Short mmCIF file of C-alpha atoms in Angstrom, two decimals:
data_model
loop_
_atom_site.label_atom_id
_atom_site.label_comp_id
_atom_site.label_asym_id
_atom_site.label_seq_id
_atom_site.Cartn_x
_atom_site.Cartn_y
_atom_site.Cartn_z
CA MET A 1 -17.49 -3.26 -8.29
CA HIS A 2 -14.67 -4.28 -10.62
CA SER A 3 -14.74 -1.97 -13.65
CA LYS A 4 -12.71 -2.02 -16.86
CA GLU A 5 -11.11 1.28 -15.82
CA ASN A 6 -9.75 -0.23 -12.57
CA GLU A 7 -8.68 -3.38 -14.42
CA GLY A 8 -6.52 -1.32 -16.79
CA LYS A 9 -4.98 0.54 -13.88
CA GLU A 10 -4.05 -2.71 -12.09
CA ASP A 11 -2.41 -4.03 -15.26
CA LYS A 12 -0.03 -1.03 -15.39
CA ARG A 13 1.54 -2.01 -12.07
CA ARG A 14 4.90 -3.70 -12.70
CA HIS A 15 6.26 -6.64 -10.70
CA PHE A 16 9.73 -7.44 -11.92
CA LEU A 17 11.94 -7.17 -8.84
CA PHE A 18 11.65 -10.84 -7.83
CA PRO A 19 13.83 -12.19 -10.67
CA VAL A 20 16.23 -9.24 -10.31
CA PHE A 21 16.95 -10.03 -6.66
CA MET A 22 16.92 -13.78 -7.26
CA PHE A 23 19.61 -13.52 -9.95
CA ILE A 24 21.68 -11.12 -7.85
CA GLY A 25 21.42 -13.62 -4.98
CA MET A 26 22.45 -16.44 -7.30
CA GLY A 27 25.46 -14.43 -8.48
CA ILE A 28 26.54 -13.72 -4.93
CA GLY A 29 25.93 -17.40 -4.15
CA PHE A 30 28.30 -18.46 -6.91
CA LEU A 31 30.93 -16.17 -5.42
CA LEU A 32 30.36 -17.78 -1.99
CA ILE A 33 30.79 -21.38 -3.23
CA GLU A 34 34.57 -21.25 -2.80
CA SER A 35 34.46 -19.95 0.76
CA VAL A 36 31.22 -21.43 2.15
CA GLY A 37 30.47 -24.33 -0.19
CA GLY A 38 27.32 -25.25 -2.09
CA LEU A 39 25.12 -24.15 0.77
CA GLY A 40 26.35 -20.58 0.20
CA PHE A 41 24.77 -20.59 -3.24
CA VAL A 42 21.41 -21.83 -1.99
CA SER A 43 21.43 -19.46 0.97
CA ALA A 44 22.21 -16.39 -1.12
CA MET A 45 19.60 -17.39 -3.70
CA PHE A 46 16.94 -17.77 -0.96
CA ILE A 47 17.85 -14.40 0.54
CA GLY A 48 17.62 -12.83 -2.93
CA MET A 49 14.25 -14.47 -3.56
CA GLY A 50 12.96 -13.26 -0.19
CA LEU A 51 14.09 -9.72 -0.93
CA GLY A 52 12.44 -10.00 -4.35
CA PHE A 53 9.10 -11.01 -2.78
CA LEU A 54 9.30 -8.14 -0.30
CA PHE A 55 10.36 -5.46 -2.77
CA ASP A 56 7.73 -6.58 -5.31
CA ASN A 57 5.12 -5.87 -2.64
CA LEU A 58 6.62 -2.66 -1.27
CA ILE A 59 7.83 -0.91 -4.43
CA VAL A 60 5.07 0.09 -6.84
CA ILE A 61 6.10 1.01 -10.35
CA GLU A 62 3.35 2.48 -12.50
CA GLU A 63 4.45 3.81 -15.85
CA ARG A 64 7.12 6.38 -14.90
CA LYS A 65 6.18 6.73 -11.24
CA ILE A 66 7.88 4.74 -8.46
CA SER A 67 6.43 4.70 -4.95
CA VAL A 68 6.63 2.66 -1.77
CA GLU A 69 3.40 1.22 -0.39
CA ILE A 70 2.71 -1.10 2.53
CA PRO A 71 0.77 -4.13 1.26
CA VAL A 72 -2.76 -4.11 2.65
CA LYS A 73 -4.28 -6.96 0.66
CA ILE A 74 -4.07 -10.50 2.03
CA SER A 75 -2.13 -11.64 -1.04
CA GLY A 76 0.50 -8.93 -0.53
CA ILE A 77 0.83 -9.76 3.15
CA ALA A 78 1.13 -13.49 2.36
CA THR A 79 3.80 -12.83 -0.25
CA SER A 80 5.67 -10.62 2.22
CA ILE A 81 5.59 -13.43 4.79
CA ILE A 82 6.97 -15.81 2.16
CA GLY A 83 9.74 -13.30 1.49
CA VAL A 84 10.62 -13.04 5.18
CA LEU A 85 10.67 -16.85 5.49
CA PHE A 86 13.06 -17.08 2.53
CA ILE A 87 15.35 -14.44 4.01
CA VAL A 88 15.35 -16.07 7.46
CA GLY A 89 15.89 -19.54 5.97
CA GLY A 90 18.77 -18.35 3.79
CA THR A 91 20.39 -16.46 6.65
CA VAL A 92 20.08 -19.39 9.03
CA ALA A 93 21.56 -21.71 6.37
CA LEU A 94 24.61 -19.43 6.16
CA ILE A 95 25.08 -18.78 9.86
CA ALA A 96 23.96 -22.04 11.51
CA PRO A 97 23.29 -24.85 9.01
CA GLU A 98 22.71 -27.36 11.83
CA LEU A 99 19.86 -25.18 13.16
CA LEU A 100 18.30 -25.06 9.70
CA GLU A 101 18.38 -28.85 9.62
CA LYS A 102 16.35 -28.95 12.85
CA LEU A 103 13.89 -26.22 11.77
CA ALA A 104 13.59 -27.12 8.07
CA THR A 105 10.26 -28.94 8.45
CA TYR A 106 8.76 -25.90 10.21
CA PHE A 107 10.00 -23.50 7.50
CA ILE A 108 8.69 -25.78 4.76
CA GLY A 109 5.37 -26.28 6.55
CA LEU A 110 4.86 -22.54 7.13
CA GLY A 111 5.85 -21.87 3.54
CA PHE A 112 3.25 -24.31 2.22
CA VAL A 113 0.54 -22.84 4.48
CA VAL A 114 1.29 -19.29 3.30
CA VAL A 115 1.44 -20.34 -0.37
CA GLY A 116 -1.88 -22.19 0.07
CA ILE A 117 -3.51 -19.10 1.56
CA PHE A 118 -2.06 -16.98 -1.25
CA ILE A 119 -3.48 -19.35 -3.91
CA LEU A 120 -6.86 -19.40 -2.15
CA ILE A 121 -7.06 -15.60 -1.98
CA HIS A 122 -5.92 -15.24 -5.59
CA GLY A 123 -8.51 -17.82 -6.71
CA LEU A 124 -11.29 -16.09 -4.81
CA ARG A 125 -10.27 -12.77 -6.38
CA LEU A 126 -10.50 -14.33 -9.86
CA VAL A 127 -13.94 -15.77 -9.11
CA LYS A 128 -15.10 -12.43 -7.75
CA SER A 129 -13.87 -10.55 -10.84
CA LYS A 130 -15.62 -13.04 -13.18
CA LEU A 131 -18.90 -12.56 -11.28
CA SER A 132 -18.68 -8.74 -11.43
#
């Protein structure tokens, strides 16, 4: 059952690493524009976003305690998959842009499926907590 005590504990968990990694990736991307071109910016930003998704799921920051946990909830696993897709897509865009062009529809399709599952799970969790 979902109690007020557990709800307060969940609220103390901090998720702030996504924007940190995204902005670091964007900064590196700006530095790559001269050598790689505009695709370097997008690639580095995607890699940063992917790392942000992964680290937000793996690193748990509660008040003054930092720990590493493997995500066991479906939403955490889905977000981790999104992170891996971003990292792979960004890396492929840097290394072999022509391959990304061929595989882009698959990456986008998989991304939408994972995001849809994530939204579904999150919605079901909200409904469940309202019923409790």
